[in-house]
Short mmCIF file of C-alpha atoms and ligand atoms in Angstrom, two decimals:
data_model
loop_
_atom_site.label_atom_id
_atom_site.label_comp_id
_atom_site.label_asym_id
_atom_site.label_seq_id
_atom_site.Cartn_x
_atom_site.Cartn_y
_atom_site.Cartn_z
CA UNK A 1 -15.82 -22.94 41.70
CA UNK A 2 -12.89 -20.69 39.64
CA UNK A 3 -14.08 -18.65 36.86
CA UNK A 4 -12.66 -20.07 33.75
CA UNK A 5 -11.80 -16.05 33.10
CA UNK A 6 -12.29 -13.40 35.75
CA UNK A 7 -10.95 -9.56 34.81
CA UNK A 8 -11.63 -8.09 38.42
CA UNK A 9 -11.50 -3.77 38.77
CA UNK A 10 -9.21 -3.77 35.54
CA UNK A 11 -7.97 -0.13 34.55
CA UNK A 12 -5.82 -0.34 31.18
CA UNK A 13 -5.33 1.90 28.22
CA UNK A 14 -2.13 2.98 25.98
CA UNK A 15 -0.11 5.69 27.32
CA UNK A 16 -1.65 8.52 29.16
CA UNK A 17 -5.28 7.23 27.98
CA UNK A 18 -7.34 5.57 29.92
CA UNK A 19 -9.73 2.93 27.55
CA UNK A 20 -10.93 1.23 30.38
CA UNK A 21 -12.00 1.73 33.96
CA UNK A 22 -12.56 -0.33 37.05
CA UNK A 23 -14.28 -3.06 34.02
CA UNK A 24 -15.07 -6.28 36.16
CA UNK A 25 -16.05 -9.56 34.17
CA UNK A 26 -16.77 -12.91 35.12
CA UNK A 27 -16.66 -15.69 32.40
CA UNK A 28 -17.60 -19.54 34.22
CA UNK A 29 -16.47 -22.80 32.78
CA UNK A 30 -18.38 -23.65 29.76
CA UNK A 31 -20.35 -20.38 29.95
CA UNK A 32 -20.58 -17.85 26.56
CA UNK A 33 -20.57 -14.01 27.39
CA UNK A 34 -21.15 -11.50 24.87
CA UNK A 35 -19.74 -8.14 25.83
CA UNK A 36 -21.07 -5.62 23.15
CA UNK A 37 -20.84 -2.13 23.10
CA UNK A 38 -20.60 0.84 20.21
CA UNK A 39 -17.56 1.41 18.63
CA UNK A 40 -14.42 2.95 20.76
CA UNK A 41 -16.42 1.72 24.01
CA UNK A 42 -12.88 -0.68 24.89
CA UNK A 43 -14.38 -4.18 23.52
CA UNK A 44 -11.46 -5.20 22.15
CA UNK A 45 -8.77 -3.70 24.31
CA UNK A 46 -11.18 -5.91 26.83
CA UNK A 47 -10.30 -8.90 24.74
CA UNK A 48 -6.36 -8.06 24.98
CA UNK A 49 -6.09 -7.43 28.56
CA UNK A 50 -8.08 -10.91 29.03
CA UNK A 51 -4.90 -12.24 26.31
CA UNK A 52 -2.42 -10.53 28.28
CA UNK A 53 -1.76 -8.68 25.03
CA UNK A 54 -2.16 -5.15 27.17
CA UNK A 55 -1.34 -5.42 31.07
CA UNK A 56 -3.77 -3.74 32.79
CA UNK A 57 -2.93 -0.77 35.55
CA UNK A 58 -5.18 -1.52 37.99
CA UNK A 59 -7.13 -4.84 39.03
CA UNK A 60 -6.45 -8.57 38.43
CA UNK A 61 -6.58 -10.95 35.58
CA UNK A 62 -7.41 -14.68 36.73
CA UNK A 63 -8.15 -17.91 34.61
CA UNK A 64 -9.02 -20.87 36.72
CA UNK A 65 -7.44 -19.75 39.65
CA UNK A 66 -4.16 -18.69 38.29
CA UNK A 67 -3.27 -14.79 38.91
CA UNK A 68 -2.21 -13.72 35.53
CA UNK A 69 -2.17 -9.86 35.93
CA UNK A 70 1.22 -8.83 34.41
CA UNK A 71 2.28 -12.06 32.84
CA UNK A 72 2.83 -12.76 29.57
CA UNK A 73 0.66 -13.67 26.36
CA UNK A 74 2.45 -17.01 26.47
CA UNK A 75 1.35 -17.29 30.44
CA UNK A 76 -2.09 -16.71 28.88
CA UNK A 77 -2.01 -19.45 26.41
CA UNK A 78 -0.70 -21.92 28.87
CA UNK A 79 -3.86 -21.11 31.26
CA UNK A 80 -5.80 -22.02 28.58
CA UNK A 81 -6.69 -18.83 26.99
CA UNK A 82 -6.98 -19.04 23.16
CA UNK A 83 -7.72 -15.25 21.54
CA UNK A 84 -8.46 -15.05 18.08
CA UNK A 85 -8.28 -11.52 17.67
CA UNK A 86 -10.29 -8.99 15.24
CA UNK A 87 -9.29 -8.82 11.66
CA UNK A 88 -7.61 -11.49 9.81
CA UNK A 89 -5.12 -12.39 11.64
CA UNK A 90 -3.18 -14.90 8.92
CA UNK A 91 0.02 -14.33 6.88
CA UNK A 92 -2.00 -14.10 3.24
CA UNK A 93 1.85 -15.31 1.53
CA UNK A 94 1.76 -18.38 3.54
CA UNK A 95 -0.28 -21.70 3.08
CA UNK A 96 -3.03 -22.55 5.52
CA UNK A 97 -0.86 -25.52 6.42
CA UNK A 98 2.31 -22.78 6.97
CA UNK A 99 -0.06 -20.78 8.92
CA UNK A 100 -0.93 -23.61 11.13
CA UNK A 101 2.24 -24.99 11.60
CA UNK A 102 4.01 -21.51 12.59
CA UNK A 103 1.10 -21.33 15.40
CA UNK A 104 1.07 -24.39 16.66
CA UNK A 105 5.08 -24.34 16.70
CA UNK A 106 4.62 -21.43 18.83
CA UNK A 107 2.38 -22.96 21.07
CA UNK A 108 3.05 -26.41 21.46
CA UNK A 109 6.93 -26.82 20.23
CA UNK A 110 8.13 -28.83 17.08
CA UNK A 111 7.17 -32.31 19.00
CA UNK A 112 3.63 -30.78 19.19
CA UNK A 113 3.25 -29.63 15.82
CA UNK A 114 2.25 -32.50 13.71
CA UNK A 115 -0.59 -33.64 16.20
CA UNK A 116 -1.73 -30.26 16.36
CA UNK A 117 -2.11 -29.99 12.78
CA UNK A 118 -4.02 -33.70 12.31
CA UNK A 119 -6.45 -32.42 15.28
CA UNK A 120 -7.06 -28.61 13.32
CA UNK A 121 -7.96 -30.64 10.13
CA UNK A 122 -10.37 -32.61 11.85
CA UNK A 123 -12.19 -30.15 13.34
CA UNK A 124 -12.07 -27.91 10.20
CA UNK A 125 -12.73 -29.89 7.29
CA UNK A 126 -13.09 -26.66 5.19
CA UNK A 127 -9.55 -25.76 5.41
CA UNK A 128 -8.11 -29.42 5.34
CA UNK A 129 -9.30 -29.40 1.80
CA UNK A 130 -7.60 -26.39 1.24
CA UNK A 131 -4.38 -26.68 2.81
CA UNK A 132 -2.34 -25.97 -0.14
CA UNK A 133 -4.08 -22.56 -0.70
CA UNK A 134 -2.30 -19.19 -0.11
CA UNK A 135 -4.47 -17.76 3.40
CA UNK A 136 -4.83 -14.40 1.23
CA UNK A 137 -6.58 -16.64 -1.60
CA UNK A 138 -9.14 -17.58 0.87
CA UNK A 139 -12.58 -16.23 1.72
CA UNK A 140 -13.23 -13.85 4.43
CA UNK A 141 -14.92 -16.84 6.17
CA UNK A 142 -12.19 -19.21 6.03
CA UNK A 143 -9.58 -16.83 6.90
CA UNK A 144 -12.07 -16.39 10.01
CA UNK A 145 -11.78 -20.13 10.28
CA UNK A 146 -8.40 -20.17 10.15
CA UNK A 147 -7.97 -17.46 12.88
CA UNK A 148 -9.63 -19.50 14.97
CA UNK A 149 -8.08 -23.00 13.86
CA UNK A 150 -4.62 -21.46 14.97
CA UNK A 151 -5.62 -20.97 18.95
CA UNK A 152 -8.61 -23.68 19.74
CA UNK A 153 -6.44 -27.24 18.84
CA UNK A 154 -6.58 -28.89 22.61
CA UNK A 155 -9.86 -27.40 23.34
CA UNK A 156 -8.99 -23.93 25.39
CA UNK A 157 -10.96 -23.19 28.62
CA UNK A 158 -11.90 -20.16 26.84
CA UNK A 159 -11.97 -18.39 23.57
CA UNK A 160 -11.87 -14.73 23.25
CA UNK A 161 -13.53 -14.17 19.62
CA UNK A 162 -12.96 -10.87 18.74
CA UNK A 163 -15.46 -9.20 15.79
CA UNK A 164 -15.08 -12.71 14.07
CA UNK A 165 -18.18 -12.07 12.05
CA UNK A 166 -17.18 -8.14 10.91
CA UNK A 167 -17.81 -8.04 7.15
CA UNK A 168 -18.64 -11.28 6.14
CA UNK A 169 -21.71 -12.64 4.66
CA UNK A 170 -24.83 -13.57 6.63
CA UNK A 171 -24.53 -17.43 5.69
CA UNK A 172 -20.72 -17.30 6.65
CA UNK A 173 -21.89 -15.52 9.69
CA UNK A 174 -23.90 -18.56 10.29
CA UNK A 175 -20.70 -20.94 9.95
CA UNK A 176 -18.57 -19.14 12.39
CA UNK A 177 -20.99 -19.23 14.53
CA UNK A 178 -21.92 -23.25 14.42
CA UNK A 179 -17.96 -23.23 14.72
CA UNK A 180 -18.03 -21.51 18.06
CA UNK A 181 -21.05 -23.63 19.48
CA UNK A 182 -19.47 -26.89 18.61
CA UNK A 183 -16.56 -25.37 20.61
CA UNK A 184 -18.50 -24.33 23.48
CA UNK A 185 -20.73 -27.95 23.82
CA UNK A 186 -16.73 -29.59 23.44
CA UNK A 187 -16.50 -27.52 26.43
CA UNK A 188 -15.02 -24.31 25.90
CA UNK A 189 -16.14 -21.22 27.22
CA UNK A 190 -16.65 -18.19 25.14
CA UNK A 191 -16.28 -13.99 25.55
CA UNK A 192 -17.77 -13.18 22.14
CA UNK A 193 -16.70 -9.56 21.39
CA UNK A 194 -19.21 -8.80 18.58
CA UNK A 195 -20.90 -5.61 16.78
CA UNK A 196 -23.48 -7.95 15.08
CA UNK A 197 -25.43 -8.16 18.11
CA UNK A 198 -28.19 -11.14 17.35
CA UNK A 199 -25.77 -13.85 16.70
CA UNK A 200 -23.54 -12.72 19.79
CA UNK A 201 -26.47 -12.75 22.22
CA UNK A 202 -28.39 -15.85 20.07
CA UNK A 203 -24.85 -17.69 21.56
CA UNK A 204 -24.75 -16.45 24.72
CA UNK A 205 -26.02 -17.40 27.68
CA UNK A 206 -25.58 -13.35 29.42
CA UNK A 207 -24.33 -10.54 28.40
CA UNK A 208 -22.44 -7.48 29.40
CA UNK A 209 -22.67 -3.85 28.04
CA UNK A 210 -19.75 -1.83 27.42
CA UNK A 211 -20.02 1.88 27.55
CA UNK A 212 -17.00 4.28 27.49
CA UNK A 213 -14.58 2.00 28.97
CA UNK A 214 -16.61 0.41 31.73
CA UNK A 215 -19.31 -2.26 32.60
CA UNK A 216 -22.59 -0.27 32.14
CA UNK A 217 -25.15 -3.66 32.43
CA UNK A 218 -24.74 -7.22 32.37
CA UNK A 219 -27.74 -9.67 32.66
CA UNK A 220 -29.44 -12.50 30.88
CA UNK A 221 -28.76 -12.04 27.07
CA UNK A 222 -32.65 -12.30 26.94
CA UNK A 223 -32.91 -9.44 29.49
CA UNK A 224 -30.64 -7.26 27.03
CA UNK A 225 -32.67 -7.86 24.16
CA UNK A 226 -35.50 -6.19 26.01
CA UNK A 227 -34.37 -4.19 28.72
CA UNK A 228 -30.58 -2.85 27.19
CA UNK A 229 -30.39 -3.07 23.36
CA UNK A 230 -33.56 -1.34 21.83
CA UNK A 231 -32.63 1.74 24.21
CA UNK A 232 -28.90 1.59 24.01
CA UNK A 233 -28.32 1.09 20.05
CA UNK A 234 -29.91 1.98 16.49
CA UNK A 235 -31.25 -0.22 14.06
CA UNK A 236 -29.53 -0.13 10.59
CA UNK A 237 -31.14 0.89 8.08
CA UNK A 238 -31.15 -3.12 6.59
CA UNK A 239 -33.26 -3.76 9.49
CA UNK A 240 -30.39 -5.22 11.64
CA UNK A 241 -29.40 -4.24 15.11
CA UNK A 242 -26.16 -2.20 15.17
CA UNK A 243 -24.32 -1.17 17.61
CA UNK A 244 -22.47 1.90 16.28
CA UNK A 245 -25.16 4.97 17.90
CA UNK A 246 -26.33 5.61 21.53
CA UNK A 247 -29.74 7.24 22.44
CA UNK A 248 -29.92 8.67 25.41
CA UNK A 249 -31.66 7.70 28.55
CA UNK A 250 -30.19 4.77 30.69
CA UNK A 251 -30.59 1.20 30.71
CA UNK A 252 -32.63 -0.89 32.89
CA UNK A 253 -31.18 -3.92 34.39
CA UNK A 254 -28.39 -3.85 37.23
CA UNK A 255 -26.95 -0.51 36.22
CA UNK A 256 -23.53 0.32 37.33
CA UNK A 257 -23.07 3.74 36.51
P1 LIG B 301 -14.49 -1.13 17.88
O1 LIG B 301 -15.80 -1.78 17.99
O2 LIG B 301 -14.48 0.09 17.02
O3 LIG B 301 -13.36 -2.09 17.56
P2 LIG B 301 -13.89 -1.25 20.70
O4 LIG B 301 -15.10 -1.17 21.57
O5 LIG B 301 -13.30 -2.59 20.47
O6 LIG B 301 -14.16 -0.52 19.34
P3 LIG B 301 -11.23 -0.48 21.52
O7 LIG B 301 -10.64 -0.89 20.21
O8 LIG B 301 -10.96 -1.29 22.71
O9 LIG B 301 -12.81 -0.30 21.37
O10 LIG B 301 -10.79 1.02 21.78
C1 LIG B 301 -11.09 1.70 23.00
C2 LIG B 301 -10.42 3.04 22.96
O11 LIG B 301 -9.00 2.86 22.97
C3 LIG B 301 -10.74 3.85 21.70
O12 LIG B 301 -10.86 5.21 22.08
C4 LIG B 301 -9.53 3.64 20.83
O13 LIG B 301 -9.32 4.75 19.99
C5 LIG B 301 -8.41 3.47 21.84
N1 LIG B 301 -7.36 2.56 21.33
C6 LIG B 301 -7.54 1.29 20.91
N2 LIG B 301 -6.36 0.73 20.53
C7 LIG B 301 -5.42 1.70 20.73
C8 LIG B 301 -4.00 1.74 20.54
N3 LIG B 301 -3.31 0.68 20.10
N4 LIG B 301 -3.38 2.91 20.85
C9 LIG B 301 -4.06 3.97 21.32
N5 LIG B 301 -5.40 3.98 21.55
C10 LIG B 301 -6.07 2.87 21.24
#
């Protein structure tokens, strides 16, 4: 069977540097992958090279079969490739309802944009209820929610979630990520780009370690709790697991390096 997402020997970076080498991932229908990593390790420029937001230099992109290496975002989107990308990525002077409707116009033409926006509402009660509101009055979980509202209508075959927990509250935390399950058992599959490690690999079923720009282990997200993460990252000092400092000494598992 096709991956639903498949980044095969992919070099990329911007300019003269080099963020990511030889990185293969495999993503399978319905599946959720967590790719964590410290910060700088290429998590996110992961995330746009599986967007088509950076074309890669080397290797191949392919979702379901389709070769998508130097196509467009657009070419992306129509594979079925929603990214909701780090940071909040809404127009705070617009409504939610503006912010929708520019999207979906976007993606699915002015014919699509009403039935888009009844669908979004549906699945996000929260921000039907506040439609009205200015996206910059929001919280930093709804904006979160409306991030992702703008790329999942029509259920994508995947969903790049890029840092969609980064700052907020542990409860909102919790939200986003009943959000993302729901999508995943409506079918979607997931690459969960996250520094808050336990709800990443609490989501997904394996997970793969980034370390200065390539694939250093991928495994079992259970297998990285014990084998990968207490050797590979810190814990905070609230007792959390964060992934912002290395120790030394390699991890276990099917090492690459
Ligand atoms: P973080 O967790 O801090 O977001 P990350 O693992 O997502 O980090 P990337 O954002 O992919 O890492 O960055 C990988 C490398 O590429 C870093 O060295 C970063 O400085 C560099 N980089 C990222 N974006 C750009 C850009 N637009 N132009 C130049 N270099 C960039």
């Amino acid at each position: 069977m096709s991956a639903a997402l498949e980044l095969t020997n992919v070099d990329a970076g911007y300019g003269q540097f080099m963020a990511l080498r030889n990185v293969s991932i495999r993503v399978e229908p319905g599946e959720a992958v967590a790719l964590v990593g410290a910060n700088g390790v290429g998590k996110t420029t992961v995330a746009r090279v599986a967007s088509g937001l950076v074309r890669p230099t080397a290797g191949r992109v392919v979702a379901n079969g389709r070769d998508l290496t130097g196509r467009a975002p657009h070419a992306f989107v129509r594979a079925g490739i929603a990214h909701a990308p780090e940071g909040r990525s809404v127009f705070a002077t617009l409504t939610v309802e503006e912010n929708l409707r520019l999207s979906f116009r976007r993606h699915f033409g002015a014919r699509g944009v009403e039935r888009a926006l009844t669908s979004a509402f549906e699945r996000f009660p929260v921000l039907a209820g506040r439609r009205e509101v200015l996206a910059g009055q929001l919280s930093g979980g709804q904006q979160r929610m409306l991030s992702i509202a703008r790329v999942v209508v029509e259920s994508p075959a995947v969903l790049i979630a890029d840092e969609l927990s980064l700052g907020l509250a542990p409860i909102v935390v919790t939200e986003i990520a009943d959000q993302l399950r729901r999508l995943r058992e409506a079918g979607t599959a997931l690459l969960i780009v996250e520094q808050q490690l336990g709800h990443a690999l609490a989501l997904a079923d394996r997970a793969v370690l980034l370390e200065r720009g390539s694939v250093a282990w991928e495994g079992p997200s259970a297998e990285a709790g014990d084998h990968v993460i207490a050797r590979t990252f810190v814990r905070s000092r609230n007792g959390g697991t964060d992934a912002s400092v290395r120790s030394d000494g390699d991890a276990g598992g099917s090492t690459r390096e």
